[in-house]
Tab-separated table of C-alpha atoms in Angstrom:
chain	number	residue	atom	x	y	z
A	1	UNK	CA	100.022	110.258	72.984
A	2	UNK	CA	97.623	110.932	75.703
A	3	UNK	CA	94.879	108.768	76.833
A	4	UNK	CA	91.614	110.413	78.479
A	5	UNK	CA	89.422	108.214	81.015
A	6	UNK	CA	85.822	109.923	82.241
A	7	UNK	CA	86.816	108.795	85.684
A	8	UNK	CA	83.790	109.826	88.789
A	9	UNK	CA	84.849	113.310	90.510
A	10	UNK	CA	87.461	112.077	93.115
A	11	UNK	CA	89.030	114.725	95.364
A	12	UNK	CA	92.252	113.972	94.631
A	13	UNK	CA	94.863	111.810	92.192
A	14	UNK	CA	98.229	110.705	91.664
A	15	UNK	CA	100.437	110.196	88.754
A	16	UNK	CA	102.111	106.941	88.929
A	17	UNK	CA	105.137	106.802	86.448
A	18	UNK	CA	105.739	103.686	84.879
A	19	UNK	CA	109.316	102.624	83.364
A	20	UNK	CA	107.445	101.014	80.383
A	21	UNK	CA	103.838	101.226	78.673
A	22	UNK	CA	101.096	99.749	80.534
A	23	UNK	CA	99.082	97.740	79.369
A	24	UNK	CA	96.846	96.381	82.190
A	25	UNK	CA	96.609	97.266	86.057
A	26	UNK	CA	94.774	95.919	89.176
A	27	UNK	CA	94.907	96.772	92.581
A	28	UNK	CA	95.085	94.845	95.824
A	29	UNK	CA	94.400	96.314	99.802
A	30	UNK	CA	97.802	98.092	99.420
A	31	UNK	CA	99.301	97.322	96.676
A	32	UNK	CA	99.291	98.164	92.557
A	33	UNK	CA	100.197	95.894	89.313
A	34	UNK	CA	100.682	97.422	86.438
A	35	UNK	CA	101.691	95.382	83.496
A	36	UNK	CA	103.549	96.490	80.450
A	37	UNK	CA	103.047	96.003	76.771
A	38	UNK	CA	103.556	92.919	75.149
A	39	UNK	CA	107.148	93.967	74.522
A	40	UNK	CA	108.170	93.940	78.249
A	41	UNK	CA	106.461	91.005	79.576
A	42	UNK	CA	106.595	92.728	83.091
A	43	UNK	CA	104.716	93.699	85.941
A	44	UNK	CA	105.559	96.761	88.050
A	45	UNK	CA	104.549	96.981	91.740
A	46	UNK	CA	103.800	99.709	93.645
A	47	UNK	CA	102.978	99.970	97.490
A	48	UNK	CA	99.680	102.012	97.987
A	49	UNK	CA	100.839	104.411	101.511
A	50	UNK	CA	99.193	106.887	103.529
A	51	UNK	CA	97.597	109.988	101.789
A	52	UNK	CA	98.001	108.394	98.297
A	53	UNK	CA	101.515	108.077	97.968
A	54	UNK	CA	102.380	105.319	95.703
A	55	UNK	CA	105.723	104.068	96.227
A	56	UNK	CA	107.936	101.563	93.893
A	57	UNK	CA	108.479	98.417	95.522
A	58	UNK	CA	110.412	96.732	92.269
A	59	UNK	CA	109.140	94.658	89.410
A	60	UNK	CA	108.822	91.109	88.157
A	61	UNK	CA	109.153	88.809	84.813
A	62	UNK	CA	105.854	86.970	83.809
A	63	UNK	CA	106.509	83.849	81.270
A	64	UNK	CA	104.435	85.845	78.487
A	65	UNK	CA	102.638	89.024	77.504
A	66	UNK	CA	99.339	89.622	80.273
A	67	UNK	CA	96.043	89.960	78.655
A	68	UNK	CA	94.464	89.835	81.960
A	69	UNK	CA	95.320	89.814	85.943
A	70	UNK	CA	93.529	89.886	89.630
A	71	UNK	CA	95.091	90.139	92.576
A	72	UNK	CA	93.664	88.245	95.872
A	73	UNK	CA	94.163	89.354	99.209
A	74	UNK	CA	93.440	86.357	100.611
A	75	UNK	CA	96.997	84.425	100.126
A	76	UNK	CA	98.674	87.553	98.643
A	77	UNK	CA	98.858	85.934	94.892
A	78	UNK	CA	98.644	87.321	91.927
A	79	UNK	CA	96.846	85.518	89.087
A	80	UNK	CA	97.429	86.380	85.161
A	81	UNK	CA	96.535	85.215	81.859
A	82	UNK	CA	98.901	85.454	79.096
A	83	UNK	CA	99.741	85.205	75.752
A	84	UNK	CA	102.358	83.336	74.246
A	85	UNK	CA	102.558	81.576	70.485
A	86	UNK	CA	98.515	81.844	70.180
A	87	UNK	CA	98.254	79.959	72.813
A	88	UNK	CA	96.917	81.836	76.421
A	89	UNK	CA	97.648	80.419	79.745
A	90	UNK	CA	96.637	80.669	83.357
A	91	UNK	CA	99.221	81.374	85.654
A	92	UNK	CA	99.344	82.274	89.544
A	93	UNK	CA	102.183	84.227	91.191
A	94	UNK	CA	102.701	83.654	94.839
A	95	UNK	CA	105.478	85.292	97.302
A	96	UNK	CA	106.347	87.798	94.686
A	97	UNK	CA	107.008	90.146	97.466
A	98	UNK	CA	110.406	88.562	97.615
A	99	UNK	CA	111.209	90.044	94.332
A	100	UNK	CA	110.833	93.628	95.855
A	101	UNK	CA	113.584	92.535	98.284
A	102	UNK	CA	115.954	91.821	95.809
A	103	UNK	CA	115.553	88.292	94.827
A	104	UNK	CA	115.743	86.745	91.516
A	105	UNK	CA	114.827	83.226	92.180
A	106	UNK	CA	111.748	81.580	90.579
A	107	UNK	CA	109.909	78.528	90.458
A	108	UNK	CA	107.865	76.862	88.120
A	109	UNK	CA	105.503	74.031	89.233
A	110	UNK	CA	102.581	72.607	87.866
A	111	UNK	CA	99.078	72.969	89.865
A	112	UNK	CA	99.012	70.391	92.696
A	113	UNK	CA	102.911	69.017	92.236
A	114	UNK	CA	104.079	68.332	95.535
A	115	UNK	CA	107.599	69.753	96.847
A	116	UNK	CA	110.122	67.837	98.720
A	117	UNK	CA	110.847	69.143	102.204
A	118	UNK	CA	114.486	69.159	101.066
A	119	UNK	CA	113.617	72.347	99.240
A	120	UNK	CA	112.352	74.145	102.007
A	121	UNK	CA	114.837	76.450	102.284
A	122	UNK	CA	115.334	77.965	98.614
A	123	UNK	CA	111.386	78.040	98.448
A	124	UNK	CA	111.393	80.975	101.166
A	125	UNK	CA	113.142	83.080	99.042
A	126	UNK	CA	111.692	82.527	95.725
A	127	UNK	CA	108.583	83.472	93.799
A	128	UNK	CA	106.404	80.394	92.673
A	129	UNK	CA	104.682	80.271	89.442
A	130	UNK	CA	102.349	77.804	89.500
A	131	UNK	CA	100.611	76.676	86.099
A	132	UNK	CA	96.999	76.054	86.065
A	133	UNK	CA	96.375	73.889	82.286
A	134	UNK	CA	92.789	74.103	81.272
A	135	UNK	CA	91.310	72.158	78.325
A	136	UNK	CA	89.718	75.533	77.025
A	137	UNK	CA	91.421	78.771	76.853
A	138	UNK	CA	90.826	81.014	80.112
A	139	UNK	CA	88.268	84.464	79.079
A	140	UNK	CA	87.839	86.081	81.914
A	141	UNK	CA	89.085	85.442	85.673
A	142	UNK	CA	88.208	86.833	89.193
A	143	UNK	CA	89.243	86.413	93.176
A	144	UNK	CA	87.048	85.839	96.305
A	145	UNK	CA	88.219	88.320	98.414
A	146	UNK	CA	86.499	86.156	101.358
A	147	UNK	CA	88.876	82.783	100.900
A	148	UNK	CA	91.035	83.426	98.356
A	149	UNK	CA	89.393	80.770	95.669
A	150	UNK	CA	89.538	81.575	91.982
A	151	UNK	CA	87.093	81.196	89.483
A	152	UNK	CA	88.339	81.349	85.676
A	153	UNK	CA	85.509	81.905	82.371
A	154	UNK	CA	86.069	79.643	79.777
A	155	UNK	CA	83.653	79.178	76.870
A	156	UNK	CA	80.019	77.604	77.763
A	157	UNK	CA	82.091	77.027	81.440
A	158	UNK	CA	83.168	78.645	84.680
A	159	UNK	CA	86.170	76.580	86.662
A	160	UNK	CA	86.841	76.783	89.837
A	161	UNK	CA	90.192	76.227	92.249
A	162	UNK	CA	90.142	76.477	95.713
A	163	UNK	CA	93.001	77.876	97.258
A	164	UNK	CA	94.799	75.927	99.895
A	165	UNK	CA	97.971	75.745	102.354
A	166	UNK	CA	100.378	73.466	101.775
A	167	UNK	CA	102.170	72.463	105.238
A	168	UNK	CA	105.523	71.072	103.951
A	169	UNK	CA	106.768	71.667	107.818
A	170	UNK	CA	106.851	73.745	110.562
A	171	UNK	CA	108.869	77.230	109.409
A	172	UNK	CA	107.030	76.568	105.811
A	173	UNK	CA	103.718	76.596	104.534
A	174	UNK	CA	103.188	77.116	100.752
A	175	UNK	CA	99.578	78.070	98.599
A	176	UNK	CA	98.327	75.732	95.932
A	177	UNK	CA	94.753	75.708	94.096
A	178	UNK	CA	92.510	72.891	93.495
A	179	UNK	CA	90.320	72.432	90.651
A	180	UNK	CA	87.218	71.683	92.676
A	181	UNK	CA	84.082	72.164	90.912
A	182	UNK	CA	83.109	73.292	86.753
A	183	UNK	CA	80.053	75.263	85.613
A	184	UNK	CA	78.898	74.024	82.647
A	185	UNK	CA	76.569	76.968	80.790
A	186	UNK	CA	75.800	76.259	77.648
A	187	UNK	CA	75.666	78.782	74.465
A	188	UNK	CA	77.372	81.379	76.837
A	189	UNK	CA	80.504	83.203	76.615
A	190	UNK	CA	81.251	85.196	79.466
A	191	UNK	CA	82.768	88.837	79.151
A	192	UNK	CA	83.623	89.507	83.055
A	193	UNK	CA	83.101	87.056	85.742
A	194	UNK	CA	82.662	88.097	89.509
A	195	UNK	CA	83.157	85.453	92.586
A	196	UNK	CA	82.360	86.344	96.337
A	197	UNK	CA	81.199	83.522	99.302
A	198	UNK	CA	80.043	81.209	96.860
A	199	UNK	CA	78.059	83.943	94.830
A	200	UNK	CA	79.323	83.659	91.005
A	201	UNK	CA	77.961	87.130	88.619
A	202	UNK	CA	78.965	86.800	84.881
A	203	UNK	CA	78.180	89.221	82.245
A	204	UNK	CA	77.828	89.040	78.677
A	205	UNK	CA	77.824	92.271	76.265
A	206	UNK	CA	74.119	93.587	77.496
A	207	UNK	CA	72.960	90.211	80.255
A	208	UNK	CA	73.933	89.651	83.307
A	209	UNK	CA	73.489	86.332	85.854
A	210	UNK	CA	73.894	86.025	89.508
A	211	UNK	CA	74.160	82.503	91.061
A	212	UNK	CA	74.508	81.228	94.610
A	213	UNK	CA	76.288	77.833	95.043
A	214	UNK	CA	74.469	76.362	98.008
A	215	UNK	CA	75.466	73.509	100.327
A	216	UNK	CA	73.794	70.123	99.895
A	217	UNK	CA	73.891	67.056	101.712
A	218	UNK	CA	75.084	64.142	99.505
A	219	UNK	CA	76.914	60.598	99.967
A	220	UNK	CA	80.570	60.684	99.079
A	221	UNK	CA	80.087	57.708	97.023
A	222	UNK	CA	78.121	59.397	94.441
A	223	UNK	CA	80.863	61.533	92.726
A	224	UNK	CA	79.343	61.237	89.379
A	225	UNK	CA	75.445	62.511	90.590
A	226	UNK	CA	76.697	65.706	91.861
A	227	UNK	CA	75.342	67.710	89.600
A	228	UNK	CA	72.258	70.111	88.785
A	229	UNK	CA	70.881	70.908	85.217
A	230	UNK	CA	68.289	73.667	84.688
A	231	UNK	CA	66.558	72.610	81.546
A	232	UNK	CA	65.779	75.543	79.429
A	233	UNK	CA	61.540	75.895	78.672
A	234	UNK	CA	60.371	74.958	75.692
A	235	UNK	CA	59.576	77.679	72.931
A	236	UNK	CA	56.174	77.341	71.803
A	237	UNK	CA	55.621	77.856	67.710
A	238	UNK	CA	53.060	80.937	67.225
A	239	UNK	CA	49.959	79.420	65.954
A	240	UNK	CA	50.778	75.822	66.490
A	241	UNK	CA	52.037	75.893	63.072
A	242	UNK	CA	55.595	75.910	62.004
A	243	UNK	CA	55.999	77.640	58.126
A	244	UNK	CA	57.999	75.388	56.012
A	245	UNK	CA	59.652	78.369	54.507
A	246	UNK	CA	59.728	81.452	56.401
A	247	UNK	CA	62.134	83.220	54.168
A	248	UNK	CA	59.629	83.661	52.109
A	249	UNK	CA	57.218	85.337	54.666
A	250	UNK	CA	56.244	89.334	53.171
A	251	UNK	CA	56.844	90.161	56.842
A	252	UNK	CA	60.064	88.773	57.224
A	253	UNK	CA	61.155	90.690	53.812
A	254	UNK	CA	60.483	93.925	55.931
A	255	UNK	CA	61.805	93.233	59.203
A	256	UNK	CA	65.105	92.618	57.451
A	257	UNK	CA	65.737	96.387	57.075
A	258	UNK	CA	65.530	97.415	60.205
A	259	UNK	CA	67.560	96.756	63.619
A	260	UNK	CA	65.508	94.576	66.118
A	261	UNK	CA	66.599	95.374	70.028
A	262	UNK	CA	65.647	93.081	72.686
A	263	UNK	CA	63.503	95.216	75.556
A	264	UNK	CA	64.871	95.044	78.934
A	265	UNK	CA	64.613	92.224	81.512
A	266	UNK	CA	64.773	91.542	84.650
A	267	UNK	CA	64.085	88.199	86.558
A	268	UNK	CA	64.219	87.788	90.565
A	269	UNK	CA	64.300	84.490	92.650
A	270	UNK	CA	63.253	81.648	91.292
A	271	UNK	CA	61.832	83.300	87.780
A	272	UNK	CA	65.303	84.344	87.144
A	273	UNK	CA	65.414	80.019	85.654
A	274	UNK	CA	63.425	81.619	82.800
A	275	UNK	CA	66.262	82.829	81.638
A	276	UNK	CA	66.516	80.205	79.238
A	277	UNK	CA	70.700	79.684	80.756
A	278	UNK	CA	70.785	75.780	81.902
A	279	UNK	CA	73.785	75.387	84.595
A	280	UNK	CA	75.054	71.676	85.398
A	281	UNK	CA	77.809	71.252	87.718
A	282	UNK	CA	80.786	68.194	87.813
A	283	UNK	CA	82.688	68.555	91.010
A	284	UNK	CA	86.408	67.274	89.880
A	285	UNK	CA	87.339	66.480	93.307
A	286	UNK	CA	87.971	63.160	94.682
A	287	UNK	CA	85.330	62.052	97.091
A	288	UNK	CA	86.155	62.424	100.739
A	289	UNK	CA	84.162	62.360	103.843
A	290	UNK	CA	84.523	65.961	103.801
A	291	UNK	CA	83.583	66.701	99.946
A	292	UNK	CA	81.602	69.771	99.801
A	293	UNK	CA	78.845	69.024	97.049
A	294	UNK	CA	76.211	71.824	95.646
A	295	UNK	CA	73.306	72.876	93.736
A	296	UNK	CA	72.582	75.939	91.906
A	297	UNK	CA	70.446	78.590	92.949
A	298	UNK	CA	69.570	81.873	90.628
A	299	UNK	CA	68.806	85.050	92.291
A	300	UNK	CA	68.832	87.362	89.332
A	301	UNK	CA	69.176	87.760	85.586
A	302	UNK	CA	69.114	91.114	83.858
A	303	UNK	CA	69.057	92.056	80.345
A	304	UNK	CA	70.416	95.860	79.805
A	305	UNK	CA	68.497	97.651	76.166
A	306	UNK	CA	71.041	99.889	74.252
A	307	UNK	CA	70.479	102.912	73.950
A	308	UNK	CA	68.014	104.000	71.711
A	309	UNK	CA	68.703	107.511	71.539
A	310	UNK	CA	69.797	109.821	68.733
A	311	UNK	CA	73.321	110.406	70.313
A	312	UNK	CA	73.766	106.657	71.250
A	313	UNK	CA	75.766	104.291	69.562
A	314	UNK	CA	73.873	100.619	69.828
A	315	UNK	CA	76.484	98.472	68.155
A	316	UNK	CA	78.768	100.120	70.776
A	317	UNK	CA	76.431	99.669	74.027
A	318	UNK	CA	77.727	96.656	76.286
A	319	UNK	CA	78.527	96.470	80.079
A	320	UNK	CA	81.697	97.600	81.289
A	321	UNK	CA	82.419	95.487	84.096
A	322	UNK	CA	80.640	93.517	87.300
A	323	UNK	CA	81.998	92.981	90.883
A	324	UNK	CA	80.848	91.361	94.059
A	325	UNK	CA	81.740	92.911	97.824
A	326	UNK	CA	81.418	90.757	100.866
A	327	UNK	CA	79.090	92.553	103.513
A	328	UNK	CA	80.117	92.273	107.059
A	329	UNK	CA	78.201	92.657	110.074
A	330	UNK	CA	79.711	93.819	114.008
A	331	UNK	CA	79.141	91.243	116.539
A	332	UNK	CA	80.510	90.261	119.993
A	333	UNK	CA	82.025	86.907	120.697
A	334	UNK	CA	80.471	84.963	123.389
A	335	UNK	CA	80.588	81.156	124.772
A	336	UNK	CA	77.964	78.814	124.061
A	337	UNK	CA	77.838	75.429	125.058
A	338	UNK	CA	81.884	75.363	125.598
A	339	UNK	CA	82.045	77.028	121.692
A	340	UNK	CA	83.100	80.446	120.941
A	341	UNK	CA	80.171	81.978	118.081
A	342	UNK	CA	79.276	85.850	117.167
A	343	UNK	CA	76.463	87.213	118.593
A	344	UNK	CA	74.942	89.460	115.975
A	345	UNK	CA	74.143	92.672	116.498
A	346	UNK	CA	70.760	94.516	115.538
């Protein structure tokens, strides 16, 4: 059978062949996973090269079938989650370039568990698995390509882990997450999620939500305050009078035949709270002289119409995807005050 994708004019392409039936694929700065079908439980990786060339750099077991996976260049990990006795799990692969060299080793850790020294030097040529438990199952997931932190979509909630180096000594460092910080949303199930520099998009089937998790300054003994809620406005009753039983309304009889479609939104700044979405945070972490705390600021919510046309399909219209790009600017080092800073450039 052969699949067709309305894919935007590129010059060129490349077909990759695959020694079993993918099933999912993502891409990293030079490299390409592409998982099989629940069958396999394997992920194929290929080495992006020059000119498009794709070459086979070998493959690697995953613990369970891959509904999902992201790649992060930022600490060269890949992150998955999978399927196994209708149960779905979060799982991050690090050093899984040994595998291309031939090695078979693996371990298995839970998030956080700290290795003995004494291991040092079986660790180097192994591939880690580290398990990531979460009290709801994981939706959606997504990489900052900035710093390497991962944020995961659960139901009503967004979790985040901050990625971080592990010195266990000199000739060893491994990467470990952190739950840090959870984004509690409430009556919202997130489709995609997108993370970049502390900017969080998620996207339901038509609406979409851009935050911005800004820096406050807050005492480390108040680990139990840090956190925002956006109250939702109240919905005023039209009239000032509530019927006792609308059923019975003659108007509501006849709107019951037809299809009612929301018209399209869109909210900038600070009337992007009307949204009607309350966020509260609960930073997880323990409190430290250098515990990061934040608020919550919205920059923009937008609500997409379906298509109302005679050759649409509305039951079918819903957003595809979302994604966030860092934007960098070119600057010159220079000293200031004995500190070396970028000087900007116009």
């Amino acid at each position: 059978m052969v699949q067709l994708y309305n894919l935007h004019p590129f010059g060129s392409q490349r077909v990759v062949p695959c020694k079993q039936e993918p099933a999912h694929f993502c891409c990293g700065q030079d490299v390409l996973f592409v998982a099989s079908a629940a069958a396999s439980c394997r992920v194929e990786v290929f080495a992006v090269r020059e000119q498009g060339r794709c070459e086979a750099l070998g493959s690697f077991a995953t613990l369970g079938p891959v509904l999902r996976m992201a790649h992060s260049s930022a600490g060269d990990y890949l992150v998955t989650v999978e399927e196994k006795s209708k149960a779905t799990f979060l799982r991050a692969y690090t050093n899984w370039r040994c595998m291309s060299a031939g090695s078979s080793r693996v371990c298995v850790r839970m998030v956080g568990h700290k290795m003995e020294e004494s291991y040092s030097e079986a660790l180097k040529e192994q591939m880690s698995v580290v398990e990531m438990p979460l009290s709801d199952p994981p939706l959606c997931i997504s990489c900052c390509p900035v710093n390497g932190d991962l944020l995961v979509g659960c139901k009503n909630k967004l979790v985040m882990f901050c990625l971080k180096y592990r010195v266990i000594n000199q000739n060893l460092t491994l990467l470990d997450f952190e739950r840090s910080l959870i984004l509690h949303i409430d009556n919202l199930i997130p489709a995609e999620v997108a993370f970049c520099a502390r900017h969080i998009a998620i996207t339901t089937e038509l609406d979409v939500l851009i935050l911005k998790l800004e820096l406050v300054q807050q005492s480390a003994d108040r680990t139990d305050q840090c956190a925002q809620g956006v109250s939702a406005p109240e919905k005023a009753v039209d009239g000032g009078v509530k019927d006792e039983n609308p059923s019975t309304h003659p108007l509501q009889l006849e709107l019951d035949e037809f299809i009612i479609c929301q018209k399209p939104v869109e909210l900038l700044g600070e009337e992007s709270k009307l949204c009607e979405i309350p966020v509260t945070l609960e930073s997880t972490v323990l409190p430290t002289e250098d515990t990061k705390h934040f608020q919550v600021q919205y920059l923009l919510f937008r609500r997409f119409a379906p298509d109302q046309s005679p050759f649409g399909f509305c039951e079918e219209t819903k957003l595809h995807s979302v994604q966030l790009l860092p934007v960098y600017q070119t600057g010159k080092w220079i000293c200031v005050n004995t500190q070396w800073v970028v000087s900007q450039e116009a």
